[in-house]
mmCIF file of C-alpha atoms in Angstrom:
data_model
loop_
_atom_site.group_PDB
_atom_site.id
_atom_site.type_symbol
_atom_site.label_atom_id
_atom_site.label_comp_id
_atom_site.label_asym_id
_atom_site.label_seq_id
_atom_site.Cartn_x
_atom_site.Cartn_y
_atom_site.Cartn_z
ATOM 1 C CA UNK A 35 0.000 0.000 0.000
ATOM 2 C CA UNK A 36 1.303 3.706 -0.573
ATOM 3 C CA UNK A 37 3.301 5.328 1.726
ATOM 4 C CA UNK A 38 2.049 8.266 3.399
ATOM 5 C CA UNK A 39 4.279 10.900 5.676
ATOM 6 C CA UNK A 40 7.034 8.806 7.566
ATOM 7 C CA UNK A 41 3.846 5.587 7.512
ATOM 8 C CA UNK A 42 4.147 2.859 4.965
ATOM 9 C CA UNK A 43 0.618 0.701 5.258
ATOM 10 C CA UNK A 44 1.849 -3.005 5.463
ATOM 11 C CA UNK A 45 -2.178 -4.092 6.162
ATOM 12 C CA UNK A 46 -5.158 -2.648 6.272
ATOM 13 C CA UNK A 47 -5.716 -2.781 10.105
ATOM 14 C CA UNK A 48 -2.838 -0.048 9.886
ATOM 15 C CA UNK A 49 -5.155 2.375 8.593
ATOM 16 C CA UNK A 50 -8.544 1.476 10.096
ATOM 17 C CA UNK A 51 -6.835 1.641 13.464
ATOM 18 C CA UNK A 52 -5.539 5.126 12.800
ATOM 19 C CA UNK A 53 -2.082 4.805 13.073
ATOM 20 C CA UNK A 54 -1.400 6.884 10.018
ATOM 21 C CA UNK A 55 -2.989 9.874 10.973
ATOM 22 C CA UNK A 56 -0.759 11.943 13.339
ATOM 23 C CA UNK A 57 1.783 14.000 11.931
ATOM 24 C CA UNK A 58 3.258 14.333 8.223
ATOM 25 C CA UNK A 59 7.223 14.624 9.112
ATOM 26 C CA UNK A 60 9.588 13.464 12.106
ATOM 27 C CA UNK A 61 10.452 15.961 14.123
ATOM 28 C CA UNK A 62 13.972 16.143 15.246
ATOM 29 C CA UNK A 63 14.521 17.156 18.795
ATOM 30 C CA UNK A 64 18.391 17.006 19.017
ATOM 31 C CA UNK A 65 21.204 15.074 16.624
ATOM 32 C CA UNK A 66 24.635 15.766 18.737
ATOM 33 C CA UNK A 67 24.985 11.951 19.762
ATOM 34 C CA UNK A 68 26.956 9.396 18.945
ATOM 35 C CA UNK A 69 24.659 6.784 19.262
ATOM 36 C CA UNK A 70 21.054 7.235 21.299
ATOM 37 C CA UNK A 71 19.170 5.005 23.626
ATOM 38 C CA UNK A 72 17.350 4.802 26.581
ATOM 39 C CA UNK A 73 14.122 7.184 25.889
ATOM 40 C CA UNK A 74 11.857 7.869 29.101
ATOM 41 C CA UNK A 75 9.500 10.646 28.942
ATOM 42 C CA UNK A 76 8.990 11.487 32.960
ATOM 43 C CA UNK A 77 5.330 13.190 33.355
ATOM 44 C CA UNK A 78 6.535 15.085 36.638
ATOM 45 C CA UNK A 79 9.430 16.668 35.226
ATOM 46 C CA UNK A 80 7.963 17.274 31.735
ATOM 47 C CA UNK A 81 10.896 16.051 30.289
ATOM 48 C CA UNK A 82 12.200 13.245 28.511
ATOM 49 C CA UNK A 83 15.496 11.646 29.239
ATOM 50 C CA UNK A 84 17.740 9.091 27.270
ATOM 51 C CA UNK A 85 21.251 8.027 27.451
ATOM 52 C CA UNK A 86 24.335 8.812 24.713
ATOM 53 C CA UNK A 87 25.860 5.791 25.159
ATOM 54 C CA UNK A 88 29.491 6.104 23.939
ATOM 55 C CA UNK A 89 29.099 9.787 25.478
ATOM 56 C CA UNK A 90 28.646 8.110 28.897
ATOM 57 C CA UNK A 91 25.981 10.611 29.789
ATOM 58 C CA UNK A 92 22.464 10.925 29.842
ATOM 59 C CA UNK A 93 20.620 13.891 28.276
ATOM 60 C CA UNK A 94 17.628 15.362 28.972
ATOM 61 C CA UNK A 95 15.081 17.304 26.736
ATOM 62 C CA UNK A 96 12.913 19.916 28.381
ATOM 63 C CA UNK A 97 9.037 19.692 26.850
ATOM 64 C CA UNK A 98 8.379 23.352 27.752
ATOM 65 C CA UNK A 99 11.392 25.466 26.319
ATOM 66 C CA UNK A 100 12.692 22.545 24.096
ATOM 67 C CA UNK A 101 15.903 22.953 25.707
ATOM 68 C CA UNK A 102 18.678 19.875 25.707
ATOM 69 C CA UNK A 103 21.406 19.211 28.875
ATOM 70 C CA UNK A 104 23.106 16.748 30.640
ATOM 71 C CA UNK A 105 21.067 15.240 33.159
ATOM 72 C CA UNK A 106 24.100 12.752 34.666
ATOM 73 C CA UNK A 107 27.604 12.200 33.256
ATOM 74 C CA UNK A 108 29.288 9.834 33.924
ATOM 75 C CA UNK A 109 26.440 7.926 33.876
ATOM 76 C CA UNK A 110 28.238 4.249 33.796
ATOM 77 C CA UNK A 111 27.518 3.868 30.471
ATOM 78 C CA UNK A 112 23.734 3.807 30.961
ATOM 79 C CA UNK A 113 21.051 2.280 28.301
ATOM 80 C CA UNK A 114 17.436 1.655 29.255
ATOM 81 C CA UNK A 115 15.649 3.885 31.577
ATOM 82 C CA UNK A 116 12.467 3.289 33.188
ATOM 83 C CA UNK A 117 10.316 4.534 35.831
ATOM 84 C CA UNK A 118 8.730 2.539 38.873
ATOM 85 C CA UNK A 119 5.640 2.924 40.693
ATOM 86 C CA UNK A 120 6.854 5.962 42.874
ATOM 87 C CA UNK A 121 7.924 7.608 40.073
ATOM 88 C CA UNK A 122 11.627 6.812 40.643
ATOM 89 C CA UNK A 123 14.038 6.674 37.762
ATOM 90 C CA UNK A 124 15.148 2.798 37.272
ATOM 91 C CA UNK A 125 18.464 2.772 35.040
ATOM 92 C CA UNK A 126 20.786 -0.038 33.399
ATOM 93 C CA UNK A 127 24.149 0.747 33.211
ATOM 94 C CA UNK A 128 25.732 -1.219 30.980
ATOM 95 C CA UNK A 129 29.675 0.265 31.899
ATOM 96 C CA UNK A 130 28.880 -0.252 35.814
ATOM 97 C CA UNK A 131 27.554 -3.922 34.708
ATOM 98 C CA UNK A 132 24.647 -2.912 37.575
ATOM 99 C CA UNK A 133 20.944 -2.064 37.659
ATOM 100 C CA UNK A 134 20.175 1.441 39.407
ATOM 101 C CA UNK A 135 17.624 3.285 41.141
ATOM 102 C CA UNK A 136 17.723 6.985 41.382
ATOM 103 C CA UNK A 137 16.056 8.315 44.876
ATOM 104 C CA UNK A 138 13.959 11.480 45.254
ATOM 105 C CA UNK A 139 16.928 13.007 46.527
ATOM 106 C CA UNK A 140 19.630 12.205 43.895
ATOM 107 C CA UNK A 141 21.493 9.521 45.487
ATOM 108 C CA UNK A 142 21.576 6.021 43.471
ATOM 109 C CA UNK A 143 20.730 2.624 44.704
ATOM 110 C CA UNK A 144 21.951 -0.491 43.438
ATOM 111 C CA UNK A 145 19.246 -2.845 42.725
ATOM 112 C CA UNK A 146 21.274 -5.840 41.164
ATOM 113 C CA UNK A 147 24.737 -6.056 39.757
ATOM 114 C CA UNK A 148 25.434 -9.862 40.594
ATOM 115 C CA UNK A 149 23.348 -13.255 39.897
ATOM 116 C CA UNK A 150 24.694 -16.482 41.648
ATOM 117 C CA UNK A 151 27.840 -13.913 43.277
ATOM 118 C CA UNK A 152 29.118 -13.621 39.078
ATOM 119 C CA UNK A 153 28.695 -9.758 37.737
ATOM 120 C CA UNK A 154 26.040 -8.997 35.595
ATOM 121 C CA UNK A 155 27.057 -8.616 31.948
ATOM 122 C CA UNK A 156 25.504 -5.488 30.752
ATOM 123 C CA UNK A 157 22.493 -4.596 31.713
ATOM 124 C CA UNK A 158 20.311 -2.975 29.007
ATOM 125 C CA UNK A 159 16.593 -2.667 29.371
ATOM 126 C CA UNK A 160 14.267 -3.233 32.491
ATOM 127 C CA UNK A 161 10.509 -2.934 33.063
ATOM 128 C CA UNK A 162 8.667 -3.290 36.668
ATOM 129 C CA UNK A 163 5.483 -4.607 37.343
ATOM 130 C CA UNK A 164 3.108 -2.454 39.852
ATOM 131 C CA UNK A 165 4.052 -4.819 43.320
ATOM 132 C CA UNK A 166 7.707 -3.774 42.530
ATOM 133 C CA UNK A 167 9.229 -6.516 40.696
ATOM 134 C CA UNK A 168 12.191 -5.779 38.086
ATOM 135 C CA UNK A 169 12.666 -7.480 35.453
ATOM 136 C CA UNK A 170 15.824 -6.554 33.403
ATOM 137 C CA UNK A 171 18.051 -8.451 30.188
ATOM 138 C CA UNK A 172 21.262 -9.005 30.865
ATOM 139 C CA UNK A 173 22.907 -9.275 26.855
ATOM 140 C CA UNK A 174 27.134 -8.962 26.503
ATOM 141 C CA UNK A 175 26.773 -5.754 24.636
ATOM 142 C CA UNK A 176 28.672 -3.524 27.214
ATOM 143 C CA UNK A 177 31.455 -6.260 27.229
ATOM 144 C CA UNK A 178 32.410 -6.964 23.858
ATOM 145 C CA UNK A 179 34.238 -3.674 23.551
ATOM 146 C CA UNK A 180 35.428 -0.595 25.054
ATOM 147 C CA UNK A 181 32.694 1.088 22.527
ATOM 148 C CA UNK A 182 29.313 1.002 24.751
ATOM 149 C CA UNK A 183 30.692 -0.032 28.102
ATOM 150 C CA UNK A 184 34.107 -1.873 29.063
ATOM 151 C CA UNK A 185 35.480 -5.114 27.701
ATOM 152 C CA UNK A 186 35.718 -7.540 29.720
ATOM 153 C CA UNK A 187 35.020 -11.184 29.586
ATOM 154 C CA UNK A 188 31.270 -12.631 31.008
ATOM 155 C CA UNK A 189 31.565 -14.150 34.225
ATOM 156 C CA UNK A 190 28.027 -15.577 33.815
ATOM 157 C CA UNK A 191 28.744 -16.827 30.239
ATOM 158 C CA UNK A 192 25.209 -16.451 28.734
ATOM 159 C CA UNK A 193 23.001 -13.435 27.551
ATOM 160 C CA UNK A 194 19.701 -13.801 30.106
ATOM 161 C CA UNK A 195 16.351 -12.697 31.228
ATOM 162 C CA UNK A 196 16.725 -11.970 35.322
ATOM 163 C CA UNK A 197 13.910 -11.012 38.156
ATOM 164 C CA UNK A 198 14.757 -8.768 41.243
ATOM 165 C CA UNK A 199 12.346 -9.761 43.657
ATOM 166 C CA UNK A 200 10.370 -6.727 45.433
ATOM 167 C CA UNK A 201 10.749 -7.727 49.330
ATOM 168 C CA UNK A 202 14.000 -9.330 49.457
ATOM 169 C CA UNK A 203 15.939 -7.836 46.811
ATOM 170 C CA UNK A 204 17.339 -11.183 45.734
ATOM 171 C CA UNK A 205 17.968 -11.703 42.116
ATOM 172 C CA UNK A 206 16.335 -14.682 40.066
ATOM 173 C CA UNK A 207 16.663 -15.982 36.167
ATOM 174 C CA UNK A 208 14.109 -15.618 35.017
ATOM 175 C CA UNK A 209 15.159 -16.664 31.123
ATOM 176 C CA UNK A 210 17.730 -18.390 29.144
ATOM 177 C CA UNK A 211 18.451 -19.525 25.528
ATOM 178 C CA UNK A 212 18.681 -16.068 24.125
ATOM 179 C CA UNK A 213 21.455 -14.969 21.614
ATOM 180 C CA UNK A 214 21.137 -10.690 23.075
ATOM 181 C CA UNK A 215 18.012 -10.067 24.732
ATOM 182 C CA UNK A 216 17.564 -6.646 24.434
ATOM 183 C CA UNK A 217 13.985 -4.888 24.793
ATOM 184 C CA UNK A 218 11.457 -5.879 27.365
ATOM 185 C CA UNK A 219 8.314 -5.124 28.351
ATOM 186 C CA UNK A 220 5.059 -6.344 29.985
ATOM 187 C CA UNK A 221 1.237 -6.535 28.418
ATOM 188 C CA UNK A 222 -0.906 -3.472 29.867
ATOM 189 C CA UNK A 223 -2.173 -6.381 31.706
ATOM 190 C CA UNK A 224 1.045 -7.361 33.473
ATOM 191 C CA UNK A 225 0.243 -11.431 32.904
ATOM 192 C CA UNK A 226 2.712 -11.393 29.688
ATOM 193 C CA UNK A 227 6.233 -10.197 29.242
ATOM 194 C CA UNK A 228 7.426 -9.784 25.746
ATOM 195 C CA UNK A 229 11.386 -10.049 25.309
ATOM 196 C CA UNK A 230 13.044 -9.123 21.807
ATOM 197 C CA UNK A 231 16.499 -10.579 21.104
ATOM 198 C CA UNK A 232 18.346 -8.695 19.153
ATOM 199 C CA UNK A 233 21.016 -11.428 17.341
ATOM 200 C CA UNK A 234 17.913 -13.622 16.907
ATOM 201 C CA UNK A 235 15.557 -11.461 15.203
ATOM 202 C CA UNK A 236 12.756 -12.504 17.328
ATOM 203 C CA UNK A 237 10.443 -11.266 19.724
ATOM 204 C CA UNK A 238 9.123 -13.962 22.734
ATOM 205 C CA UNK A 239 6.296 -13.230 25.124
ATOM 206 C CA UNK A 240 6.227 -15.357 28.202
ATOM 207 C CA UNK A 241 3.319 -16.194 30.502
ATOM 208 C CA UNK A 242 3.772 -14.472 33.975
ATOM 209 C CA UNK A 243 2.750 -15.844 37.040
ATOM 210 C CA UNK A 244 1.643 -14.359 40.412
ATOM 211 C CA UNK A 245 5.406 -14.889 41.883
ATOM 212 C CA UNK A 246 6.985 -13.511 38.715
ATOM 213 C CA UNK A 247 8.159 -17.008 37.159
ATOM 214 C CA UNK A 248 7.852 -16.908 33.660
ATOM 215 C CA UNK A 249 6.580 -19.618 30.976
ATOM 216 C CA UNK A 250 5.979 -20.291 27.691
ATOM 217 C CA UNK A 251 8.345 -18.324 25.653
ATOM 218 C CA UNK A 252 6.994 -18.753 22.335
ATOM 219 C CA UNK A 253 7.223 -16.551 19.032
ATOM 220 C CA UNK A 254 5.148 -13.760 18.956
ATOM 221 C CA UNK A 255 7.211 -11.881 15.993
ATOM 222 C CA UNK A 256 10.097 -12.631 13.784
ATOM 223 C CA UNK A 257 12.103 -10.575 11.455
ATOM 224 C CA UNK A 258 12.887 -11.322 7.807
ATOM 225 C CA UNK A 259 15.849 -10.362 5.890
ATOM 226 C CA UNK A 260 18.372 -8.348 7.543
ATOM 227 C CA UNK A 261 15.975 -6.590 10.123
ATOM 228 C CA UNK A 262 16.935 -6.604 14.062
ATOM 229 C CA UNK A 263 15.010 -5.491 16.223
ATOM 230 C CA UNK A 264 15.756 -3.432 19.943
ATOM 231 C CA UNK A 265 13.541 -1.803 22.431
ATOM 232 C CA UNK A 266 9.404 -2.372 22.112
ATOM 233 C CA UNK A 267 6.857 -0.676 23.705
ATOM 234 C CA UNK A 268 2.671 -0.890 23.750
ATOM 235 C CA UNK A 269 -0.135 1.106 22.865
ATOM 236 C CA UNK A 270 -3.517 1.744 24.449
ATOM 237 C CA UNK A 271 -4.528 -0.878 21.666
ATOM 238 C CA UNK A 272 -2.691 -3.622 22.214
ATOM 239 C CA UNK A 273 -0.895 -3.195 19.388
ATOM 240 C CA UNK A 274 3.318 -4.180 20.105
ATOM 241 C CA UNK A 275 5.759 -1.144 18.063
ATOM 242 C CA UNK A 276 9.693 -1.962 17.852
ATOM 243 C CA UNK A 277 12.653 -0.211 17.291
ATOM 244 C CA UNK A 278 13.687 -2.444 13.941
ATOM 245 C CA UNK A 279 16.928 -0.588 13.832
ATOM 246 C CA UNK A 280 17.614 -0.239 10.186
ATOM 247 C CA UNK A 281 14.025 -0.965 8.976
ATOM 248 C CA UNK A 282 12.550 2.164 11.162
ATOM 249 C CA UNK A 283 9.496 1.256 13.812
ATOM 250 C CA UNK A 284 7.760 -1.811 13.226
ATOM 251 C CA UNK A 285 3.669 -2.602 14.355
ATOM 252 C CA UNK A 286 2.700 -5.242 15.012
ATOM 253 C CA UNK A 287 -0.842 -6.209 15.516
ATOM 254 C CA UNK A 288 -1.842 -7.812 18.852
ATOM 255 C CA UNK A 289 -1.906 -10.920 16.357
ATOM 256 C CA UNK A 290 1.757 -10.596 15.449
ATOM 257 C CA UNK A 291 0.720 -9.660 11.917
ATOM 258 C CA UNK A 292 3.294 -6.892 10.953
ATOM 259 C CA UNK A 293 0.764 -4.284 10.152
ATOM 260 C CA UNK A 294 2.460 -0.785 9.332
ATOM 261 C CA UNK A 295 6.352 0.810 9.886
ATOM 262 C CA UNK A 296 7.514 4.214 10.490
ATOM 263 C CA UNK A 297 10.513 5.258 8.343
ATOM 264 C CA UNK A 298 13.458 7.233 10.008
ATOM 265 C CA UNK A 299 16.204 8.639 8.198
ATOM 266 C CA UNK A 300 18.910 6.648 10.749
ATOM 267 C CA UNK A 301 18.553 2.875 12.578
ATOM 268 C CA UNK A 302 16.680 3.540 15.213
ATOM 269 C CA UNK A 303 17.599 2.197 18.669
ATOM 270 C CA UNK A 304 14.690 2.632 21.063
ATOM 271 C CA UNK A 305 11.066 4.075 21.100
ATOM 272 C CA UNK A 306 8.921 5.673 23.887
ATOM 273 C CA UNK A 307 5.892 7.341 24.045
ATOM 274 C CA UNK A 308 5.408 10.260 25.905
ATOM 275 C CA UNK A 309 3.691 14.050 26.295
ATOM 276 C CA UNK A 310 0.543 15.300 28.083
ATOM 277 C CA UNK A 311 -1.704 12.933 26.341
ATOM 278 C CA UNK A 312 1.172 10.097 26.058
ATOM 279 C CA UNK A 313 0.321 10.383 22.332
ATOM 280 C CA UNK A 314 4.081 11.814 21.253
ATOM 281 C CA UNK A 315 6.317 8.758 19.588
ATOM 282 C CA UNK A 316 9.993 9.764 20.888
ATOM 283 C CA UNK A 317 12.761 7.824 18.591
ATOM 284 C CA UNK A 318 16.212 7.726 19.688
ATOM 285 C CA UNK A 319 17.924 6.489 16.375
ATOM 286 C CA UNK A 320 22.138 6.563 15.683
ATOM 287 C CA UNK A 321 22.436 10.241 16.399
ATOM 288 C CA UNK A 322 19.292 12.082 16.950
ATOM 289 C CA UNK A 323 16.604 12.099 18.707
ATOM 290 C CA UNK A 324 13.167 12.527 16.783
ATOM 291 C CA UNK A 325 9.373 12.822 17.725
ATOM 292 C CA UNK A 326 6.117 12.364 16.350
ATOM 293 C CA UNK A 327 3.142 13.576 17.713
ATOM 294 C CA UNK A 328 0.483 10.823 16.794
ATOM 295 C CA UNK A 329 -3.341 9.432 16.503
ATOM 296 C CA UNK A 330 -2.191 6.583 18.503
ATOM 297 C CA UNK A 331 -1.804 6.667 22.172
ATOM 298 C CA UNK A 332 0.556 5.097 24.581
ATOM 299 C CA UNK A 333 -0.502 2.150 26.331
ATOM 300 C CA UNK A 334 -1.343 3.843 29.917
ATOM 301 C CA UNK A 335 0.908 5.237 32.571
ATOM 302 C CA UNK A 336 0.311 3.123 35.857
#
């Protein structure tokens, strides 16, 4: 189907659903990177924050003036952001191998940087459920060169899926077999957690249960050709959109029919929505960091 604006209409559903209707260009917010991650768009602060990787720093956009600073730096080499219940900023750090916390006050807590007493790898993306839990992937990414993190060898010597545990603190696995999970996120719903794994092409979605176990595991999406895909987020649809790197944003139907993709000039890294009415699509891609204000909405902010 014809392309319209930055939308090319894969199916039908893409269009009846009203994805294509926001607005006609990408906006570009900032391009002084060297290569963009991390997106959170914090409703308190009315800003949106996301990390500069090989920089070591994470910036911050300001929705009311439109201004761009340095929020921390060092930052450890920090990658996916997120926020808790409280409202607290929840940070992987891929350099300081560690998951973080970031108090009302400043200061930083370490949440995990160990499983089984062997370091963490490099922490990269991290999602947590309303009672507190933390669930974070653990790929090699910040340890296979001196590019995104440190090099260093894996203690662990696999790419995993781990829990932190709410009350005790204790870190669990919580999944294996992955080539470099990267992305992950949980169903509006909490009772699924979708993982995408980068080297694989694939995204899984698990079954979660009460005490945060996972099963299942099976194939909700897989990429053809040359496509990767990073960071995925929901809307207030159910429909799943992905960072596909090279290939833009992907959308996937709650199906996992690929139903529409958003074209960006660079391979884009991460996605997040974000803005008064959480209908804003920021995209962190290479360099720059872009926006589009949308028809579609964010899946809601718990």
């Amino acid at each position: 189907m014809p392309a319209d604006g930055p939308y090319d209409i894969l199916d039908d559903r893409f269009r009846t659903g009203r994805c294509a209707n926001g607005d006609s260009r990408l906006e570009v917010l900032h391009d002084d990177c060297r290569w963009a991650e991390g997106p959170l768009y914090v409703p308190a602060w009315r800003q949106l924050v996301w990390s500069d990787i090989p920089n070591d720093r994470i910036l911050r956009w300001d929705e009311a003036t439109g201004t761009v600073g340095v929020f921390r730096a060092p930052a450890g080499h920090s990658n996916g952001n997120t926020l808790d219940r409280q409202g607290r900023l929840v940070t992987c750090e891929q350099g300081n191998r560690r998951v973080t916390r970031t108090e009302p006050d400043g200061t930083v807590t370490v949440l995990a940087d160990r499983y089984d007493g062997k370091r963490l790898n490099s922490p990269n993306d991290s999602v947590v459920r309303s009672d507190g839990t933390v669930w974070f992937s653990d790929p090699d990414f910040g340890i296979i060169s001196d590019y995104e993190g440190h090099r260093a060898e894996s203690e662990i010597g696999a790419c995993n899926v781990y829990r932190i545990d709410p009350v005790s603190g204790e870190v669990h696995l919580a999944a294996d077999g992955f080539d470099g999970p990267n992305g992950v996120i949980l169903s509006p719903d909490e009772e699924r957690l979708y993982v995408s794994d980068s080297r694989a092409a694939r995204i899984h979605v698990f079954d979660v249960h009460e005490d945060g176990a996972l099963s299942g595991g099976k194939v909700f999406a897989e990429a053809r050709g040359d496509v990767r895909f990073d960071n995925i987020r929901f809307d207030d649809e159910g429909r799943l959109w992905a960072a596909a790197l090279a290939d833009g944003v992907h959308c996937y139907d709650p199906d996992g029919t690929l139903i529409g993709r958003l074209r960006v000039p660079e391979p884009v890294s991460n996605i997040a929505f974000g803005g008064p009415k959480n209908n804003r699509l920021f995209i962190t891609a290479t360099t720059s960091l872009y926006s589009l204000v949308m028809s579609v909405t964010g899946a809601p902010r718990l």
